[in-house]
Short mmCIF file of C-alpha atoms in Angstrom, two decimals:
data_model
loop_
_atom_site.label_atom_id
_atom_site.label_comp_id
_atom_site.label_asym_id
_atom_site.label_seq_id
_atom_site.Cartn_x
_atom_site.Cartn_y
_atom_site.Cartn_z
CA ASP A 180 56.24 -49.34 133.81
CA VAL A 181 53.39 -51.72 135.02
CA LYS A 182 54.35 -54.65 136.90
CA VAL A 183 53.25 -57.74 138.53
CA THR A 184 55.42 -59.15 140.94
CA GLN A 185 55.61 -62.55 142.54
CA SER A 186 57.64 -63.26 145.45
CA SER A 187 59.81 -66.03 144.40
CA ARG A 188 61.33 -67.41 141.18
CA TYR A 189 61.63 -70.72 142.52
CA LEU A 190 60.70 -72.65 145.56
CA VAL A 191 61.44 -76.16 146.89
CA LYS A 192 59.05 -77.39 149.44
CA ARG A 193 58.24 -80.79 151.31
CA THR A 194 55.14 -82.76 151.27
CA GLY A 195 52.45 -81.79 153.86
CA GLU A 196 54.19 -78.00 154.09
CA LYS A 197 51.82 -75.34 153.92
CA VAL A 198 53.18 -73.05 151.35
CA PHE A 199 52.11 -69.22 150.81
CA LEU A 200 52.90 -68.12 147.23
CA GLU A 201 52.64 -64.02 147.10
CA CYS A 202 51.71 -61.69 144.07
CA VAL A 203 51.42 -58.03 144.35
CA GLN A 204 50.23 -55.50 141.16
CA ASP A 205 50.88 -51.44 141.25
CA MET A 206 48.36 -50.63 138.62
CA ASP A 207 45.55 -50.71 140.98
CA HIS A 208 43.38 -53.65 139.47
CA GLU A 209 40.47 -54.90 140.53
CA ASN A 210 40.91 -58.44 139.29
CA MET A 211 43.57 -60.60 140.30
CA PHE A 212 44.08 -64.36 139.10
CA TRP A 213 46.08 -67.53 139.64
CA TYR A 214 46.95 -69.74 136.86
CA ARG A 215 49.20 -73.10 137.14
CA GLN A 216 51.14 -74.18 134.07
CA ASP A 217 51.83 -77.48 133.24
CA PRO A 218 53.71 -78.84 129.92
CA GLY A 219 50.76 -79.77 127.39
CA LEU A 220 47.86 -78.58 129.06
CA GLY A 221 48.23 -74.46 129.20
CA LEU A 222 47.05 -72.64 131.80
CA ARG A 223 44.64 -73.86 134.15
CA LEU A 224 42.80 -71.38 136.35
CA ILE A 225 43.12 -71.79 140.27
CA TYR A 226 41.45 -69.14 141.61
CA PHE A 227 40.19 -65.34 141.05
CA SER A 228 39.18 -62.08 142.83
CA TYR A 229 37.44 -59.30 141.29
CA ASP A 230 37.53 -57.03 144.20
CA VAL A 231 39.27 -57.14 147.98
CA LYS A 232 37.75 -60.19 149.89
CA MET A 233 36.19 -61.43 147.58
CA LYS A 234 37.51 -65.07 145.74
CA GLU A 235 35.93 -67.27 143.29
CA LYS A 236 36.65 -70.65 142.55
CA GLY A 237 38.77 -71.43 139.02
CA ASP A 238 38.75 -74.57 137.09
CA ILE A 239 40.87 -76.82 139.63
CA PRO A 240 40.54 -75.46 143.00
CA GLU A 241 40.99 -78.34 145.42
CA GLY A 242 44.31 -78.54 147.25
CA TYR A 243 44.49 -74.67 147.32
CA SER A 244 43.02 -71.71 148.76
CA VAL A 245 43.51 -67.93 148.40
CA SER A 246 43.66 -64.46 150.53
CA ARG A 247 43.27 -60.98 149.15
CA GLU A 248 42.77 -58.52 152.04
CA LYS A 249 44.34 -55.70 150.10
CA LYS A 250 43.54 -54.40 146.82
CA GLU A 251 47.09 -55.03 145.59
CA ARG A 252 47.69 -58.20 146.99
CA PHE A 253 46.76 -61.82 145.99
CA SER A 254 48.02 -64.81 147.88
CA LEU A 255 47.74 -68.55 146.99
CA ILE A 256 48.10 -70.77 150.03
CA LEU A 257 48.58 -74.60 149.37
CA GLU A 258 47.23 -76.04 152.75
CA SER A 259 49.28 -79.37 152.49
CA ALA A 260 51.54 -79.88 149.47
CA SER A 261 51.52 -82.79 147.64
CA THR A 262 53.65 -83.67 144.86
CA ASN A 263 51.38 -83.07 142.05
CA GLN A 264 51.46 -79.86 142.94
CA THR A 265 54.69 -79.32 141.29
CA SER A 266 54.01 -76.74 138.76
CA MET A 267 54.72 -73.22 137.27
CA TYR A 268 52.47 -70.65 139.38
CA LEU A 269 51.31 -67.66 137.54
CA CYS A 270 50.04 -64.72 139.26
CA ALA A 271 47.65 -62.07 136.33
CA SER A 272 46.04 -59.44 136.85
CA SER A 273 43.30 -57.09 134.90
CA SER A 274 41.24 -54.00 135.22
CA GLY A 275 37.83 -53.84 135.61
CA GLY A 276 34.90 -52.71 134.04
CA ASP A 277 34.14 -54.56 130.60
CA VAL A 278 36.30 -57.30 132.16
CA THR A 279 36.08 -59.83 129.27
CA ASN A 280 37.68 -57.49 127.15
CA GLU A 281 40.83 -56.75 129.43
CA LYS A 282 44.11 -58.07 128.56
CA LEU A 283 45.76 -59.87 131.38
CA PHE A 284 49.24 -58.84 133.09
CA PHE A 285 51.35 -61.56 133.80
CA GLY A 286 54.38 -62.04 136.57
CA SER A 287 57.10 -64.01 135.78
CA GLY A 288 55.93 -66.70 137.46
CA THR A 289 56.91 -69.25 140.88
CA GLN A 290 58.11 -72.62 139.86
CA LEU A 291 57.29 -74.81 142.87
CA SER A 292 58.70 -77.94 143.39
CA VAL A 293 57.26 -80.27 145.93
CA LEU A 294 59.37 -83.27 147.15
CA ALA B 21 31.69 -75.24 128.35
CA GLN B 22 33.97 -73.21 126.15
CA SER B 23 37.33 -74.70 124.84
CA VAL B 24 40.21 -73.75 123.06
CA THR B 25 42.34 -75.82 120.80
CA GLN B 26 45.48 -75.14 119.60
CA LEU B 27 46.44 -77.47 116.29
CA GLY B 28 50.26 -78.47 117.16
CA SER B 29 52.19 -78.54 119.97
CA HIS B 30 55.57 -77.45 118.36
CA VAL B 31 56.02 -75.90 115.47
CA SER B 32 59.55 -75.05 113.51
CA VAL B 33 60.07 -72.60 110.57
CA SER B 34 62.97 -71.42 109.16
CA GLU B 35 63.92 -67.68 109.54
CA GLY B 36 62.29 -65.72 106.90
CA ALA B 37 59.82 -68.68 106.69
CA LEU B 38 55.94 -68.02 107.34
CA VAL B 39 54.71 -68.47 110.67
CA LEU B 40 51.36 -70.35 110.94
CA LEU B 41 49.86 -71.02 114.30
CA ARG B 42 46.72 -72.56 114.72
CA CYS B 43 43.70 -71.96 117.08
CA ASN B 44 40.19 -72.78 117.32
CA TYR B 45 37.33 -72.23 119.86
CA SER B 46 34.15 -73.58 120.52
CA SER B 47 31.41 -71.35 121.16
CA SER B 48 27.99 -70.41 119.92
CA VAL B 49 28.33 -67.09 120.53
CA PRO B 50 31.60 -65.41 119.18
CA PRO B 51 34.33 -64.72 122.85
CA TYR B 52 36.84 -62.43 123.29
CA LEU B 53 39.91 -63.78 121.62
CA PHE B 54 43.82 -63.16 122.42
CA TRP B 55 47.12 -64.32 121.54
CA TYR B 56 49.76 -64.13 124.16
CA VAL B 57 53.71 -64.84 123.93
CA GLN B 58 55.72 -66.44 126.66
CA TYR B 59 59.82 -65.91 126.38
CA PRO B 60 61.92 -68.26 128.11
CA ASN B 61 61.56 -67.83 132.04
CA GLN B 62 58.85 -64.95 131.64
CA GLY B 63 55.31 -64.38 132.12
CA LEU B 64 52.88 -64.03 129.43
CA GLN B 65 52.68 -60.83 127.58
CA LEU B 66 50.03 -59.91 125.26
CA LEU B 67 50.40 -60.33 121.39
CA LEU B 68 46.82 -59.13 120.12
CA LYS B 69 43.01 -59.27 120.91
CA TYR B 70 40.10 -59.31 118.72
CA THR B 71 37.57 -56.74 119.81
CA SER B 72 35.10 -57.18 117.05
CA ALA B 73 35.67 -54.53 115.49
CA ALA B 74 37.90 -55.78 112.65
CA THR B 75 38.38 -59.54 111.68
CA LEU B 76 41.91 -58.92 110.81
CA VAL B 77 43.70 -57.76 113.79
CA LYS B 78 47.51 -56.53 114.29
CA GLY B 79 49.83 -57.16 116.96
CA ILE B 80 52.91 -56.19 118.37
CA ASN B 81 56.32 -57.82 116.60
CA GLY B 82 54.82 -57.86 113.24
CA PHE B 83 52.17 -60.55 114.02
CA GLU B 84 48.62 -60.55 113.13
CA ALA B 85 45.50 -62.79 113.63
CA GLU B 86 42.43 -63.31 111.60
CA PHE B 87 39.39 -63.83 113.47
CA LYS B 88 36.45 -66.20 111.31
CA LYS B 89 33.21 -67.17 112.97
CA SER B 90 32.21 -69.29 109.93
CA GLU B 91 35.39 -71.81 110.66
CA THR B 92 35.35 -70.64 114.63
CA SER B 93 39.29 -70.00 114.32
CA PHE B 94 41.55 -67.43 115.29
CA HIS B 95 44.96 -68.33 113.48
CA LEU B 96 48.21 -66.17 113.96
CA THR B 97 50.38 -65.18 111.30
CA LYS B 98 53.54 -63.44 110.88
CA PRO B 99 54.89 -63.26 106.88
CA SER B 100 58.61 -64.03 107.70
CA ALA B 101 59.68 -65.48 110.96
CA HIS B 102 62.88 -63.86 112.96
CA MET B 103 64.99 -65.64 115.24
CA SER B 104 63.87 -63.76 118.09
CA ASP B 105 60.26 -65.09 117.88
CA ALA B 106 60.89 -68.54 119.49
CA ALA B 107 58.86 -68.70 122.16
CA GLU B 108 55.72 -70.39 123.41
CA TYR B 109 52.05 -69.12 122.08
CA PHE B 110 49.04 -69.17 123.73
CA CYS B 111 45.53 -68.40 122.41
CA ALA B 112 42.94 -67.74 124.68
CA VAL B 113 39.34 -67.19 124.85
CA THR B 114 37.23 -65.27 127.39
CA PRO B 115 33.52 -65.75 127.16
CA THR B 116 31.28 -62.77 126.30
CA GLY B 117 29.84 -61.59 130.31
CA GLY B 118 32.42 -64.03 131.95
CA PHE B 119 35.51 -63.56 134.04
CA LYS B 120 37.52 -66.73 133.09
CA THR B 121 40.16 -66.61 130.34
CA ILE B 122 40.44 -70.03 129.22
CA PHE B 123 43.98 -70.76 127.50
CA GLY B 124 44.91 -73.07 125.06
CA ALA B 125 47.79 -76.15 125.96
CA GLY B 126 50.59 -73.28 123.96
CA THR B 127 52.41 -73.95 120.60
CA ARG B 128 56.28 -73.64 121.41
CA LEU B 129 57.74 -72.09 118.05
CA PHE B 130 61.60 -72.97 117.24
CA VAL B 131 63.02 -70.56 114.12
CA LYS B 132 65.74 -72.68 112.32
CA ALA B 133 68.94 -70.07 110.81
#
């Protein structure tokens, strides 16, 4: 069974802390994505990666960075957490090729609270 | 810029009634279109996707969606709601030639017994 695994289901951090959210996929997918989900706003793309060591900004990259050193792992980094980054974070992956037509496989999400 | 509009943040139906969730997209060129479902405490999973092979697309769990280019719509329907259909539903588009999948705000479906 294909899987996208996010390391934590719930996370509580303090303002100013550096936060790492980890995501691992076992499908040998080229593309990986980080979204944040907020009520009434749907999912908004933070960053994505279409290859190892490659990254592209999404629609709301401010305050975030990413790392993809291995194909299966895509990390989201909050350099200095702020309360407005309290949200549900969803990792997703998709195969390469005709990327526009490929469905996304999602992890279960990490609910991050910044106090 | 590409956008997706889902009409109604909440929809409530009785068990056995028709489910209709509305989605409109903005694009001069038909994009790739998807419906995803999110059950409580889970990530999103694909219900169905439009690939231009047919305007009526059938998905899992009895759901289907019809692509109407003239109306720039991709509404999701199910003839008879079941209690297990209670979830949040997201319409999404990927512009032709693009990487980024854009999601609507979501519609939460409630099913009453």
